[in-house]
mmCIF file of C-alpha atoms in Angstrom:
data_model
loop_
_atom_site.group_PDB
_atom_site.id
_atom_site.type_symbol
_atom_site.label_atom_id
_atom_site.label_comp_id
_atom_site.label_asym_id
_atom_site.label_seq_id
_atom_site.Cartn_x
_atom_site.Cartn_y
_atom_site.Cartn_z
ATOM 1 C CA UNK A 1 -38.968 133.270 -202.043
ATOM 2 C CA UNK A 2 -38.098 132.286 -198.924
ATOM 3 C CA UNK A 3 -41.779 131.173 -197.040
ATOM 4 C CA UNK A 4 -40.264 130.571 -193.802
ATOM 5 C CA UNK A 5 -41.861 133.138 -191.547
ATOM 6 C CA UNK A 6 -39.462 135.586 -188.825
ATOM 7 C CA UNK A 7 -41.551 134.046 -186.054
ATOM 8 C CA UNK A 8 -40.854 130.279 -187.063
ATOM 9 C CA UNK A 9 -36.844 131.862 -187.807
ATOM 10 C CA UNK A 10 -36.670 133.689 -184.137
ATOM 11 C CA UNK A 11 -38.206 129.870 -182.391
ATOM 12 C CA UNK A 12 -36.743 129.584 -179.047
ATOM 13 C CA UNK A 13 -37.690 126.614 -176.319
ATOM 14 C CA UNK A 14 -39.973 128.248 -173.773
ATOM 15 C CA UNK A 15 -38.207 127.481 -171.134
ATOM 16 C CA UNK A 16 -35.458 126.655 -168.795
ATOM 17 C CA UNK A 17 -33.299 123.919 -169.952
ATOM 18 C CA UNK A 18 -32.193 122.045 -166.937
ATOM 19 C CA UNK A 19 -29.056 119.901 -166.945
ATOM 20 C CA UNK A 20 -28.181 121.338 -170.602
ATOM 21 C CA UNK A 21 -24.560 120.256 -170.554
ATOM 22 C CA UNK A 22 -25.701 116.531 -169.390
ATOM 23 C CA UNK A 23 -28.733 117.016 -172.169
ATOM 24 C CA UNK A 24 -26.156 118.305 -174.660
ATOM 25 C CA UNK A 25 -24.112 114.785 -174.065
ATOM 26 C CA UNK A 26 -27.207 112.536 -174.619
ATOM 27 C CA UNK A 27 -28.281 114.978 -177.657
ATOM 28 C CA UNK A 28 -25.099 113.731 -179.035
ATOM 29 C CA UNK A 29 -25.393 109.846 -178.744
ATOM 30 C CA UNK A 30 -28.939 110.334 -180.438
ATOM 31 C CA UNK A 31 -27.251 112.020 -183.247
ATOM 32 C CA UNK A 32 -24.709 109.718 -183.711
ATOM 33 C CA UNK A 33 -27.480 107.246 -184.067
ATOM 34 C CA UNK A 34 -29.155 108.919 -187.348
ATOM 35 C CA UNK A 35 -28.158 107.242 -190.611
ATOM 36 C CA UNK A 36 -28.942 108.868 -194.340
ATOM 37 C CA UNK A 37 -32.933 107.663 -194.945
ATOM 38 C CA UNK A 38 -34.149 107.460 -191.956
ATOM 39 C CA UNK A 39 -37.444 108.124 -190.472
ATOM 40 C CA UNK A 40 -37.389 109.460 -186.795
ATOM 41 C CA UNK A 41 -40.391 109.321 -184.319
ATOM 42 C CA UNK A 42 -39.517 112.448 -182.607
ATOM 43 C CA UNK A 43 -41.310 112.748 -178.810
ATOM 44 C CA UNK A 44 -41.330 116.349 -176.945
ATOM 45 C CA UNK A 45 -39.520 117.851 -174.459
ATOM 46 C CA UNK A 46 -36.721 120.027 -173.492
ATOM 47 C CA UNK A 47 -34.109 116.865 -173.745
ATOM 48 C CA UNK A 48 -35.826 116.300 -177.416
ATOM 49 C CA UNK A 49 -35.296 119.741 -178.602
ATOM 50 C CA UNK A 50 -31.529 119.486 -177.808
ATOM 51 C CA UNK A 51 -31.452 116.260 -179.625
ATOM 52 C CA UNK A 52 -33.000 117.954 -182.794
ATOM 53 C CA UNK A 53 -30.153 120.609 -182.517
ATOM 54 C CA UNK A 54 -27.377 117.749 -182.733
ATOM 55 C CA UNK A 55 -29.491 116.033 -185.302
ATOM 56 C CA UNK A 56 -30.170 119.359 -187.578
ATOM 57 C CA UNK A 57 -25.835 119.823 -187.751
ATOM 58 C CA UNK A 58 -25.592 116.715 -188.328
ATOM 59 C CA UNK A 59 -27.849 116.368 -191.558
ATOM 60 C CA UNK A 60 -25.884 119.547 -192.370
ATOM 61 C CA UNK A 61 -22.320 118.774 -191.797
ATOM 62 C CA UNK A 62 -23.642 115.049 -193.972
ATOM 63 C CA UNK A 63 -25.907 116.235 -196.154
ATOM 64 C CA UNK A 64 -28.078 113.705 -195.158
ATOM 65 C CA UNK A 65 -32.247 113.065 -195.854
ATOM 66 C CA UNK A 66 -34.018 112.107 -192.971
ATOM 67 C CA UNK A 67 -37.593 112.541 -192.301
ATOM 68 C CA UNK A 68 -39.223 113.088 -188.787
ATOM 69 C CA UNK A 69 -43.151 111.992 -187.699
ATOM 70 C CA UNK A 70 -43.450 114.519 -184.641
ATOM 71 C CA UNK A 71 -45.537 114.398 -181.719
ATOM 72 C CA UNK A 72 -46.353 118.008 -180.933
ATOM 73 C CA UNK A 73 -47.100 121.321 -182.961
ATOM 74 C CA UNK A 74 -44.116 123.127 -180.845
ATOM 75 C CA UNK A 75 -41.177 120.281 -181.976
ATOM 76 C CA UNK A 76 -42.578 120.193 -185.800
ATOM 77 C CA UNK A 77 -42.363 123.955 -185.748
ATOM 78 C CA UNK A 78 -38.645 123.545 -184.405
ATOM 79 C CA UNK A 79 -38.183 120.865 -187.372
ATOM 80 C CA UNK A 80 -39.139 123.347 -189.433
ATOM 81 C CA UNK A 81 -36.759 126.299 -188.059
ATOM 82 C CA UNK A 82 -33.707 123.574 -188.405
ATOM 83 C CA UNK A 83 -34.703 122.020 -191.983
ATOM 84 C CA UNK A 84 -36.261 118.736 -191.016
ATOM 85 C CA UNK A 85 -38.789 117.168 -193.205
ATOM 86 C CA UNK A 86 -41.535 116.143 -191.728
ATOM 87 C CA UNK A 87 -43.738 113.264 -192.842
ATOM 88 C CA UNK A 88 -46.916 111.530 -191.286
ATOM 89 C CA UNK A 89 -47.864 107.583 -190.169
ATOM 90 C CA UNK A 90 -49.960 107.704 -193.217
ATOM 91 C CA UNK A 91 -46.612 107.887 -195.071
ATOM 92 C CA UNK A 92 -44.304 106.030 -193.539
ATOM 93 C CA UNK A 93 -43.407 104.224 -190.460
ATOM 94 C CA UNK A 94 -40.511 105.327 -187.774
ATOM 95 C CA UNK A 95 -37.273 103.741 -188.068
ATOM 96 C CA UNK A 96 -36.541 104.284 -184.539
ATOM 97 C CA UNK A 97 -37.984 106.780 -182.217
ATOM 98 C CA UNK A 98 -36.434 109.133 -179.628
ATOM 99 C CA UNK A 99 -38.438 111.072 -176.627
ATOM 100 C CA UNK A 100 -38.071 111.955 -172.789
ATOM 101 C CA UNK A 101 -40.483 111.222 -169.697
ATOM 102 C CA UNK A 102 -41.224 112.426 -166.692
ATOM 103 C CA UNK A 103 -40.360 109.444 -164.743
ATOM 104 C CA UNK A 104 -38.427 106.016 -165.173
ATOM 105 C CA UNK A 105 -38.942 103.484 -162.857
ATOM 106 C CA UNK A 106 -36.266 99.898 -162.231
ATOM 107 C CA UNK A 107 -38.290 98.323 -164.651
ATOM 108 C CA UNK A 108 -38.699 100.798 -167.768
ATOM 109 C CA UNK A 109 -42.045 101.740 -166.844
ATOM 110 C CA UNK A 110 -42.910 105.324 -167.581
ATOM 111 C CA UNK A 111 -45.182 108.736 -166.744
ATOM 112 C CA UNK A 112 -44.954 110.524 -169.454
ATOM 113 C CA UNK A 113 -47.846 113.532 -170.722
ATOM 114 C CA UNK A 114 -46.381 116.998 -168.642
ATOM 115 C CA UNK A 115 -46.343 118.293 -172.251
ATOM 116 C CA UNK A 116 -50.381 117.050 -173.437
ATOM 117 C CA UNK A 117 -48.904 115.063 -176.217
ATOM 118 C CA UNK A 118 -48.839 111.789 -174.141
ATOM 119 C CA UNK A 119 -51.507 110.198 -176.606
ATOM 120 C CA UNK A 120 -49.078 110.864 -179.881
ATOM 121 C CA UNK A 121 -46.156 109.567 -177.910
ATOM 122 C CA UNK A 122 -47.569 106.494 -177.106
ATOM 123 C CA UNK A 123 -48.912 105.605 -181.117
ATOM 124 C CA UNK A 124 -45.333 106.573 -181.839
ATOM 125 C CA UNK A 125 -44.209 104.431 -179.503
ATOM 126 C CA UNK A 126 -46.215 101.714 -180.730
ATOM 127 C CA UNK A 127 -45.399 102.276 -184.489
ATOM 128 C CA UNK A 128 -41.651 102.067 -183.595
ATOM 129 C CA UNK A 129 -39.524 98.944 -183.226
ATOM 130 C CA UNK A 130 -36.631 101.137 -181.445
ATOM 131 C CA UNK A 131 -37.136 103.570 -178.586
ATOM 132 C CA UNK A 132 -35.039 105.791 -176.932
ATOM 133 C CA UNK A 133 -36.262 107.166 -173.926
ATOM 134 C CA UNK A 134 -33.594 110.298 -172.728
ATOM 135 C CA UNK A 135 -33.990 111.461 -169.484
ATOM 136 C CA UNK A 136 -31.579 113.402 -166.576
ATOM 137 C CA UNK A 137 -30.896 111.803 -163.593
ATOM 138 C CA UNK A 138 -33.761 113.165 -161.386
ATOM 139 C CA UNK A 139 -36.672 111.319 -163.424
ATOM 140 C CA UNK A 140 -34.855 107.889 -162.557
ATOM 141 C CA UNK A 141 -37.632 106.755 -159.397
ATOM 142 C CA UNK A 142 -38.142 103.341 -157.265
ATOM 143 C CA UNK A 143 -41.556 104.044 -157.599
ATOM 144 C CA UNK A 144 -43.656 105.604 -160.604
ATOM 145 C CA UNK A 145 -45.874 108.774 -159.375
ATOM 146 C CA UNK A 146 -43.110 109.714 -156.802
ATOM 147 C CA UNK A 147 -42.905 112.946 -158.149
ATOM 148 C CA UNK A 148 -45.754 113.443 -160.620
ATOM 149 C CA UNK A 149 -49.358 112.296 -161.047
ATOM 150 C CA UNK A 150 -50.612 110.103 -163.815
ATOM 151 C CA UNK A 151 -51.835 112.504 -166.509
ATOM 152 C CA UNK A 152 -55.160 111.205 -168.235
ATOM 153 C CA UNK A 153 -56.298 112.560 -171.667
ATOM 154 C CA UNK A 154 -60.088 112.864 -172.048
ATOM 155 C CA UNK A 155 -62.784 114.025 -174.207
ATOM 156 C CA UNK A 156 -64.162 117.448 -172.840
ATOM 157 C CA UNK A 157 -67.875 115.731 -173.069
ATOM 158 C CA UNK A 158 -66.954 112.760 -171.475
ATOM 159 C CA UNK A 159 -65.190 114.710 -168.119
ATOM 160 C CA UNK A 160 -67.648 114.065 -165.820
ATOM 161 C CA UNK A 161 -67.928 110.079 -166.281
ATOM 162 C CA UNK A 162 -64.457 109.697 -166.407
ATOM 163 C CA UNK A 163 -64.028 111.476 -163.094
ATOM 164 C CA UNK A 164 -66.834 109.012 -161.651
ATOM 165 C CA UNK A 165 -65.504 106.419 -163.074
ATOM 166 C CA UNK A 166 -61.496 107.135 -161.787
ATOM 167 C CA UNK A 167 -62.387 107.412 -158.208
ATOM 168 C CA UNK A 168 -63.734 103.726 -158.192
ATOM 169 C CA UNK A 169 -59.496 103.256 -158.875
ATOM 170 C CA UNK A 170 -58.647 104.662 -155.792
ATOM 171 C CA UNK A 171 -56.783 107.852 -156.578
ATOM 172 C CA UNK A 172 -55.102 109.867 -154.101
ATOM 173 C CA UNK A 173 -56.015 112.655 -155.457
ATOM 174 C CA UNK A 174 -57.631 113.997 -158.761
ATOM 175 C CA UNK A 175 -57.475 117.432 -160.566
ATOM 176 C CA UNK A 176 -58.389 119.318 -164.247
ATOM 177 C CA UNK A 177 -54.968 120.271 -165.147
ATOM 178 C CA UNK A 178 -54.898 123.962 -164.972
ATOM 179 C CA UNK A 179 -53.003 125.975 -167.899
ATOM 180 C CA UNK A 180 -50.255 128.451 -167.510
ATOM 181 C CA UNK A 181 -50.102 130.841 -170.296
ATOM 182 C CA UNK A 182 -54.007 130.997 -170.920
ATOM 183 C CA UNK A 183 -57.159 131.258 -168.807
ATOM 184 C CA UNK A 184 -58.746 127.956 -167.706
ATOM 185 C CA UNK A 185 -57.376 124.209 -168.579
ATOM 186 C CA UNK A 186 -54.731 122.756 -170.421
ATOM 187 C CA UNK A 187 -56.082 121.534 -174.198
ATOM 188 C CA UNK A 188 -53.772 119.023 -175.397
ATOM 189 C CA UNK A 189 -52.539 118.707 -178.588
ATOM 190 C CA UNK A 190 -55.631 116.659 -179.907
ATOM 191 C CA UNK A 191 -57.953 119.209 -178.282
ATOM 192 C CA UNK A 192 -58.619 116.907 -175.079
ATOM 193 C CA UNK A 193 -58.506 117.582 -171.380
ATOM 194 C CA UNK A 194 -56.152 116.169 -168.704
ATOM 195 C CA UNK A 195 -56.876 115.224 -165.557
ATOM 196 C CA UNK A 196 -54.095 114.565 -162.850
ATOM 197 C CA UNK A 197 -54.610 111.401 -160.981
ATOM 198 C CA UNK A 198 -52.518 110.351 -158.000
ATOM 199 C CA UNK A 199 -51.878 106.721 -157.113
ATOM 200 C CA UNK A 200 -50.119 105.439 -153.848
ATOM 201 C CA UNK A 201 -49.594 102.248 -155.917
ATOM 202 C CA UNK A 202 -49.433 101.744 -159.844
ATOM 203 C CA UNK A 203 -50.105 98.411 -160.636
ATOM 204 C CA UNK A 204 -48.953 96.732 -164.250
ATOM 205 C CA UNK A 205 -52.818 96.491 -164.831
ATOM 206 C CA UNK A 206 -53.939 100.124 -163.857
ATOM 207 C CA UNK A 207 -52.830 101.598 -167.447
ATOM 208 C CA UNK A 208 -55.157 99.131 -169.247
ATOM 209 C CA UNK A 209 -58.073 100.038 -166.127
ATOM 210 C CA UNK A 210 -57.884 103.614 -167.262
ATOM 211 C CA UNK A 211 -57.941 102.979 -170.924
ATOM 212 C CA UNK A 212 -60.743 100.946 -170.714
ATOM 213 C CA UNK A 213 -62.784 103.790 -169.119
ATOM 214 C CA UNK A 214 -65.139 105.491 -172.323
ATOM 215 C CA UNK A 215 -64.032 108.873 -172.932
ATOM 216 C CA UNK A 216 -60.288 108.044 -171.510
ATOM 217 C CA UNK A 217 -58.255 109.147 -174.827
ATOM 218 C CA UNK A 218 -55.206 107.568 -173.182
ATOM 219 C CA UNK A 219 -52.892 108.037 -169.817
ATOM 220 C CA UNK A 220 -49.434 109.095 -169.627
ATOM 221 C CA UNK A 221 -48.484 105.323 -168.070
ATOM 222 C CA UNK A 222 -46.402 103.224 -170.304
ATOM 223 C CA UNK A 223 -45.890 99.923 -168.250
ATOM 224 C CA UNK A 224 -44.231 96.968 -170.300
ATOM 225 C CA UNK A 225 -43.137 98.719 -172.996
ATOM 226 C CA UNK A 226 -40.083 97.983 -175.147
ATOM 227 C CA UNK A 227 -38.094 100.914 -174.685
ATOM 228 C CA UNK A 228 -34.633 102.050 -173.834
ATOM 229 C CA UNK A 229 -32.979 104.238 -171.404
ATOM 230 C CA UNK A 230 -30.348 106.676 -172.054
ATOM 231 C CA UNK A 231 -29.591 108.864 -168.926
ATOM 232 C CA UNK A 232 -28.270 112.652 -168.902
#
């Protein structure tokens, strides 16, 4: 019996896919990366899901085993359309890890979290001694929160305080990220809120500032991190 359901079988990506021939490029240097046995830390995003494509032919064209550790419900439902096995940090640890942001600055540093999953990225992250970070040319900035704000997961209770206790940073501007395809905010994938906070300068220290506020789940910054950058 085959329990694989039409809906998971008819999976598209929600939306456009900018740059898809430069996407399509970088898609293939990830694949070429994946060796029989590994364990991929798999991050979200449109430049992710091509990746998976290259990935799934490849394990077919192979016949390779490879296991994935996703960071969202919508990419462990598309490892599940293309045949990926997934597997969990209680089981095993990534063997490298591959993911997008939002923006790059000179330095590496990152905004990541337009999808809610910034939280999972960053344990991923963490877990991983490799990271790929695949982006398009347009998220390359001089200066992190150019184009976006600095997304901030919180516990729903703890909204209030946080808020309070965010302004003492010096935000430009702060906002309760609204949803799209539903009525009120966006819930991220651990059930949390996310507020949008804008700095006219991100210090190296402001990440750990924000963290260190109770009822801050995590922000989307990733300043000093050991990652790499492949461009679309």
């Amino acid at each position: 019996m085959d329990w694989q359901s039409d809906i998971i079988k008819t999976l598209e990506w929600s939306g456009t896919v900018i740059n898809r021939e430069g996407k399509e490029r970088v898609a293939e240097e990830i694949a070429a990366k994946v060796k029989d046995g590994d364990v991929l830390g798999v991050g979200s995003g449109s430049t992710v899901y091509m990746a998976l494509l290259a990935i799934a032919k490849k394990i077919k064209e192979q016949n390779l085993s490879i296991k994935a550790i996703p960071t969202s419900i919508e990419i462990s439902m598309f490892c599940a359309k293309l045949g990926i096995p997934l597997t969990t940090l209680y089981e095993n640890k990534p063997d490298w890890l591959f993911d997008g942001a939002d923006e790059v600055d000179p330095n590496r540093n990152l905004i990541k979290g337009r999808g809610g999953a910034m939280f999972k990225e960053k344990l991923l992250i963490s877990s991983s001694p490799v990271n790929y970070i695949i982006v398009d040319d347009s998220k390359m900035v001089d200066k992190l929160g150019t184009n976006f704000p600095v997304p901030i997961e919180v516990f729903p209770a703890a909204l209030l305080h946080v808020e309070h206790e965010l302004r003492k940073l010096g935000p430009e501007s702060l906002a309760l990220r609204p949803a799209k395809g539903k009525d009120g905010s966006v819930v991220t994938e651990n059930g949390n809120l996310i507020l949008d906070a804008r700095f006219h300068d991100i210090q190296d220290d402001l990440e750990v500032k924000i963290k260190s506020i109770t009822g801050v789940i995590d922000s989307g910054l990733f300043i000093n991190y050991d990652v790499q950058i492949l461009v679309a």
